[in-house]
Short mmCIF file of C-alpha atoms in Angstrom, two decimals:
data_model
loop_
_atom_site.label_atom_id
_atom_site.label_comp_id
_atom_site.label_asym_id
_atom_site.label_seq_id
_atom_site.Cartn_x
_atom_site.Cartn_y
_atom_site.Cartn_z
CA UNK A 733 11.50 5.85 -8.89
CA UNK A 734 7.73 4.47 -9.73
CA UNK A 735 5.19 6.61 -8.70
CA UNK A 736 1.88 5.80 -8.52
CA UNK A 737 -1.71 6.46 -6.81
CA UNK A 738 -4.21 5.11 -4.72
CA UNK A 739 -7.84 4.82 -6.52
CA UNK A 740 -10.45 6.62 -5.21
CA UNK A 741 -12.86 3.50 -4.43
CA UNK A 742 -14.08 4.87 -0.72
CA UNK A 743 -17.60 6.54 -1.31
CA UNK A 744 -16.29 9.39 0.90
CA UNK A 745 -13.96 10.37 -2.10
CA UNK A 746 -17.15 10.65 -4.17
CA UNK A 747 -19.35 13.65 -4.99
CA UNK A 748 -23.10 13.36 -5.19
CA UNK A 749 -23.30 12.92 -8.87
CA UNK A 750 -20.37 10.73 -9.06
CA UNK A 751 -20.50 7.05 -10.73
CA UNK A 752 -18.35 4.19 -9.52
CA UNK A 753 -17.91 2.84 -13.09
CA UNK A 754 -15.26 5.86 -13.41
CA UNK A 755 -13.07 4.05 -11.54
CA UNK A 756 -12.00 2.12 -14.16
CA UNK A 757 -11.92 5.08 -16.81
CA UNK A 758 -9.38 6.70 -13.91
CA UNK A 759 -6.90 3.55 -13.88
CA UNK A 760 -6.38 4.22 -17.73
CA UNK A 761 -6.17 7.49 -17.63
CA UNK A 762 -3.46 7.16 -14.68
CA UNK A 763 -1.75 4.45 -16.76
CA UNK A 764 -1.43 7.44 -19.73
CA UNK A 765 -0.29 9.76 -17.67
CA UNK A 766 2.59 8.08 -17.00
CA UNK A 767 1.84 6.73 -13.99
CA UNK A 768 3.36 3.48 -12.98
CA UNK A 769 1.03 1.82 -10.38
CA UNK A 770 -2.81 1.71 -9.24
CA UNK A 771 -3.40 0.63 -5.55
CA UNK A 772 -6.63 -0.34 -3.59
CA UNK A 773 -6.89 -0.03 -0.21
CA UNK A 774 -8.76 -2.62 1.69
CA UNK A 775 -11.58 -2.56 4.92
CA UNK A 776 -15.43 -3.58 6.14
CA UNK A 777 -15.62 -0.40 8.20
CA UNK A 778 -16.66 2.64 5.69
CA UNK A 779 -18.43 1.42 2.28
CA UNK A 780 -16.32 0.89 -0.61
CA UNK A 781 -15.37 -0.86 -3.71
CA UNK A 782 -13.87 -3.93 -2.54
CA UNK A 783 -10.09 -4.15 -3.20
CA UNK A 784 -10.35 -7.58 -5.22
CA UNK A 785 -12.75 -6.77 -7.26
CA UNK A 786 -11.56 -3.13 -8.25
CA UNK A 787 -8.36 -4.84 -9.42
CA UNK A 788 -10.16 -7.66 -11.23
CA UNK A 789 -11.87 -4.70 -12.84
CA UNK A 790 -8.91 -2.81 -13.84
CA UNK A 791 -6.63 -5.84 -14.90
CA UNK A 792 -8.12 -5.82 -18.59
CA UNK A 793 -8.71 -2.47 -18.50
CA UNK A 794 -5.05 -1.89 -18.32
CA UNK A 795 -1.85 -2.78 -20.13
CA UNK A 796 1.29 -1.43 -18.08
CA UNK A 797 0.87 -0.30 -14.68
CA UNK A 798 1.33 -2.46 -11.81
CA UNK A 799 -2.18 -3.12 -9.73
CA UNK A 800 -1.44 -3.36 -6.21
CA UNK A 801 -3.70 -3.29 -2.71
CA UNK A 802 -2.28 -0.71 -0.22
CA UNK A 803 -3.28 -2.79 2.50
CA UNK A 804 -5.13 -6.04 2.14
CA UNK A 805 -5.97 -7.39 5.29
CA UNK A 806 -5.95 -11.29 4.65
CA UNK A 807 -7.90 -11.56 8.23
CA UNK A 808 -11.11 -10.72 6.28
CA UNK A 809 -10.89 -13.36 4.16
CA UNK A 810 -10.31 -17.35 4.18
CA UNK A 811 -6.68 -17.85 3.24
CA UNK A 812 -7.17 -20.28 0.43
CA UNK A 813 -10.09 -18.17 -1.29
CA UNK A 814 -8.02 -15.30 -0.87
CA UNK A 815 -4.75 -16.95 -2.38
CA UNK A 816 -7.23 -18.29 -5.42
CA UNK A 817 -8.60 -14.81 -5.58
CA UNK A 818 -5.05 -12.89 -5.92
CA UNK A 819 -3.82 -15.72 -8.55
CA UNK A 820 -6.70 -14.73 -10.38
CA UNK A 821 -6.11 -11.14 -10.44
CA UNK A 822 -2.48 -12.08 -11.19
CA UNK A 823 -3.25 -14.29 -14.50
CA UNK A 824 -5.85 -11.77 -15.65
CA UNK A 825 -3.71 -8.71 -15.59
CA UNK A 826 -0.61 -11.05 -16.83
CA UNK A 827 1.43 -10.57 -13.86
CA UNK A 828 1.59 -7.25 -12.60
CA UNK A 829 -0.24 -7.93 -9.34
CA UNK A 830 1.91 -6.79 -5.57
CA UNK A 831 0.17 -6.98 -2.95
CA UNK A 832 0.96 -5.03 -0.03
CA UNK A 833 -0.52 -6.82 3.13
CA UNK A 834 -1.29 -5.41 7.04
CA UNK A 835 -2.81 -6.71 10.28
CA UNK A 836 -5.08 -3.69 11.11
CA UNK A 837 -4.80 -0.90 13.75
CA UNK A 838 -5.51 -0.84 17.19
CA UNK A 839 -8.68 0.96 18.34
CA UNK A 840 -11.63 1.78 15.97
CA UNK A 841 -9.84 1.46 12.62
CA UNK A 842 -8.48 -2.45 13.44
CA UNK A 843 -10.25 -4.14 15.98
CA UNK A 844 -13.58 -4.33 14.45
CA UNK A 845 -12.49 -6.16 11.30
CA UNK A 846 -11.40 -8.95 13.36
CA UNK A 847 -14.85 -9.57 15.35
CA UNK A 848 -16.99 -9.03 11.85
CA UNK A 849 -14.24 -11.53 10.40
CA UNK A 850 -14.63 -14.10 13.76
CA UNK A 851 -10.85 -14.13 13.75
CA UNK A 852 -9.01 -13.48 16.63
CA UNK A 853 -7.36 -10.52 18.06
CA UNK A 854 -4.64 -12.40 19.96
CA UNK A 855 -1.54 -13.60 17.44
CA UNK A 856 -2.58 -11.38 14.33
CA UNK A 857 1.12 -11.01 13.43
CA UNK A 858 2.08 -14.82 13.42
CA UNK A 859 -1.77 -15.18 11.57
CA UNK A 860 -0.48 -12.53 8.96
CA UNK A 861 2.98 -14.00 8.34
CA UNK A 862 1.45 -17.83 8.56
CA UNK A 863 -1.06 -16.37 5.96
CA UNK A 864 1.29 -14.87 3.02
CA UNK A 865 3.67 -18.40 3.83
CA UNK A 866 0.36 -20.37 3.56
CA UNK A 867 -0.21 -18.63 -0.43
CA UNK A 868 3.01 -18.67 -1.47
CA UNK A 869 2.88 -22.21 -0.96
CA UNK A 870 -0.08 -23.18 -2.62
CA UNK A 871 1.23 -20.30 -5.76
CA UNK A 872 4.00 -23.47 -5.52
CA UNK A 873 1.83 -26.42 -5.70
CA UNK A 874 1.47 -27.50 -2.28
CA UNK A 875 -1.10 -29.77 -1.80
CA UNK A 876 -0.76 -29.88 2.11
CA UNK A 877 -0.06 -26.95 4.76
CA UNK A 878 1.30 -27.59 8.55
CA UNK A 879 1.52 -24.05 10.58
CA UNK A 880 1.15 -23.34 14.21
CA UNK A 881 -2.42 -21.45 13.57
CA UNK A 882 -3.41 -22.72 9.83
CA UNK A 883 -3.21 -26.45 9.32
CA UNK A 884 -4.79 -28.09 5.69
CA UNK A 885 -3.72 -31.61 5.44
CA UNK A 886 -5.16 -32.27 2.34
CA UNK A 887 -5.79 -29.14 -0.54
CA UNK A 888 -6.99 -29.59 -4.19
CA UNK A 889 -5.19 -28.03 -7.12
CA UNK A 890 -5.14 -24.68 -6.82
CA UNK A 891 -4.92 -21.64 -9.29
CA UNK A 892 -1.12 -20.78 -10.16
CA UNK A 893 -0.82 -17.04 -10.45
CA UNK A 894 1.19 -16.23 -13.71
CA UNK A 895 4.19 -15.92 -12.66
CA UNK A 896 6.45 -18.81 -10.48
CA UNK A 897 6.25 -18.26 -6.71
CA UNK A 898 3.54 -15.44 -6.90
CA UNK A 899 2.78 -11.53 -6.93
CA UNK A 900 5.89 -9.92 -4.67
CA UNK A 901 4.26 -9.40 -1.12
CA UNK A 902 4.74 -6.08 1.04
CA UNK A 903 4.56 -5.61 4.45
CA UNK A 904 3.04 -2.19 5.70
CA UNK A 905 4.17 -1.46 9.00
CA UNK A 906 6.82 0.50 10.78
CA UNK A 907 6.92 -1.06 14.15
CA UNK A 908 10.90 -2.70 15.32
CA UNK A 909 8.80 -6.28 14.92
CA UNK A 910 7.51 -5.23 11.33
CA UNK A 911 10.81 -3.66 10.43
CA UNK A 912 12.61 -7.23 11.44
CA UNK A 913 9.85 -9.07 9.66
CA UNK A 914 10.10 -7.09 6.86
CA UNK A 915 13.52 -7.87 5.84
CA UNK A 916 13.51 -11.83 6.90
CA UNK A 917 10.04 -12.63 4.83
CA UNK A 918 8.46 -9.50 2.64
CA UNK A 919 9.82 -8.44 -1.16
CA UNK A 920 8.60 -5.14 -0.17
CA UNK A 921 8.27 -2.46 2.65
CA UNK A 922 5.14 0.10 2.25
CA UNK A 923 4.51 2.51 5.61
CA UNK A 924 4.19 5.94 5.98
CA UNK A 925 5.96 7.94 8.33
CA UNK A 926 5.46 11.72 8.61
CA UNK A 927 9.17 12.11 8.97
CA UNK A 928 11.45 11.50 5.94
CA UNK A 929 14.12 10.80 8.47
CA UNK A 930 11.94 8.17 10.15
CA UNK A 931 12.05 6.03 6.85
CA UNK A 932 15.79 6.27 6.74
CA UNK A 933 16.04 4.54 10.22
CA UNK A 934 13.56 2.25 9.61
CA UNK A 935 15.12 1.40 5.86
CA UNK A 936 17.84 0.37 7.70
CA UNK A 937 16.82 -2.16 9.99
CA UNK A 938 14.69 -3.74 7.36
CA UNK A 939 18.02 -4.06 5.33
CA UNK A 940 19.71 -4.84 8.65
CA UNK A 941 16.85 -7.69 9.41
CA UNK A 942 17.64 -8.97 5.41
CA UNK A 943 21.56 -9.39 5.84
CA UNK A 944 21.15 -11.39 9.04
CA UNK A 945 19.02 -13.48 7.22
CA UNK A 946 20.70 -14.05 4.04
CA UNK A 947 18.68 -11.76 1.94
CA UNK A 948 20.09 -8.48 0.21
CA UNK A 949 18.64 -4.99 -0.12
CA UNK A 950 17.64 -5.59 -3.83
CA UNK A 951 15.22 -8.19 -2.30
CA UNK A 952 13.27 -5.53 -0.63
CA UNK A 953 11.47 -2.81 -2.67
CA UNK A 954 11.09 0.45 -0.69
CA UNK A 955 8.03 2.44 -1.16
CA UNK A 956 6.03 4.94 0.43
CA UNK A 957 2.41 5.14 1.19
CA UNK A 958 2.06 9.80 1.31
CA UNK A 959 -1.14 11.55 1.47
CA UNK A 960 -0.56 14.18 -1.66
CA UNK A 961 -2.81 17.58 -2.15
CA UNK A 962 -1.35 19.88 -4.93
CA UNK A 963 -2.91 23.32 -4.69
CA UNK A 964 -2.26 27.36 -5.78
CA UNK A 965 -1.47 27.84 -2.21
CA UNK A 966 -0.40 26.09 1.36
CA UNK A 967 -3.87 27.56 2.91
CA UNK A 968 -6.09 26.17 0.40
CA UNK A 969 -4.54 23.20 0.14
CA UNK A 970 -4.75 22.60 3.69
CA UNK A 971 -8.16 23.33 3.71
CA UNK A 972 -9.19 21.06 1.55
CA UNK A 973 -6.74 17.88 2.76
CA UNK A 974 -8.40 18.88 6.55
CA UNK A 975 -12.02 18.04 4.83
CA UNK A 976 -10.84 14.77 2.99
CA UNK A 977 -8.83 14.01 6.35
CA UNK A 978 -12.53 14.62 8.59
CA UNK A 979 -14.52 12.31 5.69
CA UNK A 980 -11.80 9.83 5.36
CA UNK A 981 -10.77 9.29 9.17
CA UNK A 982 -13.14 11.44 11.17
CA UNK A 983 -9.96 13.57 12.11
CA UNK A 984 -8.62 16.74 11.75
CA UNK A 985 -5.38 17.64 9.37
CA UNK A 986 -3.45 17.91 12.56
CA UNK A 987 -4.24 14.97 14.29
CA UNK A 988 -3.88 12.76 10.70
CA UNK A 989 -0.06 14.41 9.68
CA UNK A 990 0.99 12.71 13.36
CA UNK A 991 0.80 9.96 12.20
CA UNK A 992 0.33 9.95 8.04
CA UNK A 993 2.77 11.07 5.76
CA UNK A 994 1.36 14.04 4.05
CA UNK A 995 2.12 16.62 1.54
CA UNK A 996 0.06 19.73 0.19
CA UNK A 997 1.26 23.13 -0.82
CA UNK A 998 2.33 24.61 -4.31
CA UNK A 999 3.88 22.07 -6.67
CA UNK A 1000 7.40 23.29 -6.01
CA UNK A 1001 6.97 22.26 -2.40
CA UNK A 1002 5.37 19.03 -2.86
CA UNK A 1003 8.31 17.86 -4.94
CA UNK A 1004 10.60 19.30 -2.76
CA UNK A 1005 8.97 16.94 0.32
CA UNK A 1006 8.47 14.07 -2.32
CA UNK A 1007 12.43 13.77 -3.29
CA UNK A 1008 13.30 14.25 0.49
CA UNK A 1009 11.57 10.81 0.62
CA UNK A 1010 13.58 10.06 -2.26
CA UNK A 1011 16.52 10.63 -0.65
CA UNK A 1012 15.92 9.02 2.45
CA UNK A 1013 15.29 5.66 0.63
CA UNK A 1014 12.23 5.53 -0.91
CA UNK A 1015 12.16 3.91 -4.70
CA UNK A 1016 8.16 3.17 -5.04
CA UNK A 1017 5.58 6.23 -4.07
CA UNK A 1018 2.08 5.54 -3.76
CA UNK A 1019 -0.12 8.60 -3.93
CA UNK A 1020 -3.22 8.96 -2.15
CA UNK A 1021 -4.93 11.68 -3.80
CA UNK A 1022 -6.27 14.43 -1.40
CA UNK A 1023 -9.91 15.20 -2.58
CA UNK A 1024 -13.60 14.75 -2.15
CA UNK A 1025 -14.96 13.97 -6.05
CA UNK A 1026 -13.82 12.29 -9.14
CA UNK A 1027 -13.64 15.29 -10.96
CA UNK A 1028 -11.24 16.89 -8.55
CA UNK A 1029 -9.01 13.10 -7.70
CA UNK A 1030 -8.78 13.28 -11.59
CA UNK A 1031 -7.25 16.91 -11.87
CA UNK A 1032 -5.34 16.03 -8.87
CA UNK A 1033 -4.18 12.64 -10.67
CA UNK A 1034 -2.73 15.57 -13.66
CA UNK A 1035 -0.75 17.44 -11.30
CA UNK A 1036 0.76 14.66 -9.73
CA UNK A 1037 1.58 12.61 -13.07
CA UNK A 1038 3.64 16.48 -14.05
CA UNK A 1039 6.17 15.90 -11.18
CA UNK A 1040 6.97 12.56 -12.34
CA UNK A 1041 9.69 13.77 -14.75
CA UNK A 1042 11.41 15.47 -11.80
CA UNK A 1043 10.68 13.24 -8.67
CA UNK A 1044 11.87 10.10 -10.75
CA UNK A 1045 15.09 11.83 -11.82
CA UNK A 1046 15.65 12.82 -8.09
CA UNK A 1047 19.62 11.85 -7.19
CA UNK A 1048 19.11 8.91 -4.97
CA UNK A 1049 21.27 10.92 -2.53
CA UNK A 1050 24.03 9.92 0.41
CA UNK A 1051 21.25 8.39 2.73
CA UNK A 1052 20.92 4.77 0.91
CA UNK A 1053 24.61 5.01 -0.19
CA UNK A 1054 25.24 5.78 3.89
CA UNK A 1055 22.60 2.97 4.77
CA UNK A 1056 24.45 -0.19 2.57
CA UNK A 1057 27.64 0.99 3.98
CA UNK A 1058 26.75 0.81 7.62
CA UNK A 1059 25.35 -2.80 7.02
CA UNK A 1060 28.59 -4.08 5.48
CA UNK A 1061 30.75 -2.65 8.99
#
């Protein structure tokens, strides 16, 4: 099991005092903590450190830990700038780049990326999958590119990330057309369901999706993208992930946990959620840490780094054992 965490680069995660430049003094502490991963998320809708550059930041800052984006949305950016940009990020940190890709949300959390982009709504799945095809050609040496939406009949040299074919790609997602999508064209799967047993199901029709198409489930890493609060007691920490959920989202705890995996409580309980996830699949955690300063993402950053011992010696449990041997009936 890696575990990792998100970075803190949304200004509603910082206090008043707070200075950006900590970021990068976070990532190494995260990295000697034991941590195995440091994720950026990725929008134009709520200021930020953009995800790009917080990685290009990090990658000599660090030595170990995987730097991922937790989601990028290519749609912001032009595909070959953004496939020159990730190679970049890949040869500067030596090649421990994945990046985790999505096409947005419907309503107010999707749909205005795509007009301040000038891309269109209509086909943002076949522009996503076209997209990740169109870098992982040019990460080969392509010097031409012939899709149904992105057509480049003649491309210059390119950078070549460091290593062949490219930073693994995930797909987050969790609808039946992700799931399918998932296991024919993504190295990884990243979504977040509230429901441990929702992952299970939805592990195994990505793996499903990857036998039909020749793949195998070692192709396909399984992570999970959980909104973590550690606190002395449920109440408190409930209170506090219901104030980072109303700066983050502009909802309530209730309305979030819907549709967000989430976990808060006493450290006993957290695990206890954490290796239900374990069980049901999961082999990559990425931690979004649930408060509203640096100071306090830091001590959270602690507790979580003191379960790693126990979540990553979790049994992996029946449920993936189960899951491999319903795909070989």
């Amino acid at each position: 099991m890696d575990i990792g965490a998100l970075l803190p680069t949304g200004t509603a995660q910082w206090g008043p005092a707070d200075d950006p430049r900590e970021l990068v003094a976070f990532g190494r502490q995260a990295e000697r903590a034991g941590l195995s991963s440091l994720f950026v998320n990725d929008s134009l809708i709520s200021p930020r450190i953009e995800a790009l550059t917080m990685l290009a930041a990090l990658a000599p800052a660090t030595e170990t830990v995987t730097l991922g984006t937790a989601a990028l949305m290519p749609f912001l950016r032009r595909p070959i700038q953004a496939a020159q940009s990730l190679a970049s990020v890949d040869l500067l940190s030596g090649g421990r780049l994945t990046v985790a890709v999505g096409a947005g949300f419907p309503g107010r959390f999707g749909r205005p990326l795509y007009s301040l982009s000038e891309v269109p709504w209509e086909r943002r799945f076949a522009r996503l999958d076209e997209t990740v095809a169109l870098w992982r050609a040019l990460w080969d040496g392509a010097a031409s590119f012939h899709g149904e939406i992105l057509r480049f009949a003649e491309i210059p040299p390119t950078t070549r990330p460091s290593r062949a074919g490219g930073p693994p790609i995930w797909l987050g997602g969790a609808t039946p057309a992700a799931l399918v999508r998932t296991g024919q064209l993504y190295d990884g799967w990243l979504p977040y369901p509230p429901d441990p047993a929702d992952y299970t199901f939805g592990l195994r029709d990505v793996r499903r999706a990857a036998a039909d198409a020749g793949r195998t489930a070692e192709d396909i890493t399984p992570a999970l993208f959980v909104s973590v609060r550690i606190d002395d007691g449920i109440d408190s920490g409930r209170r506090t992930m219901d104030a980072y959920a109303r700066a983050t989202y502009g909802m309530p705890l209730e309305e979030l946990e819907r549709i967000q995996a989430v976990v808060t409580g006493p450290a006993d309980q957290v695990l206890e959620r954490l290796r239900q996830y374990a069980a049901a699949g999961v082999r990559h955690l990425v931690a979004r840490l649930g408060a509203l300063d640096l100071r306090s993402q830091r001590d959270q950053l602690e507790r979580v780094a003191d379960l790693i011992p126990a979540v990553s010696s979790s049994p992996k449990g029946s449920v993936s054992t189960s899951l491999d041997s319903t795909l070989r009936k």
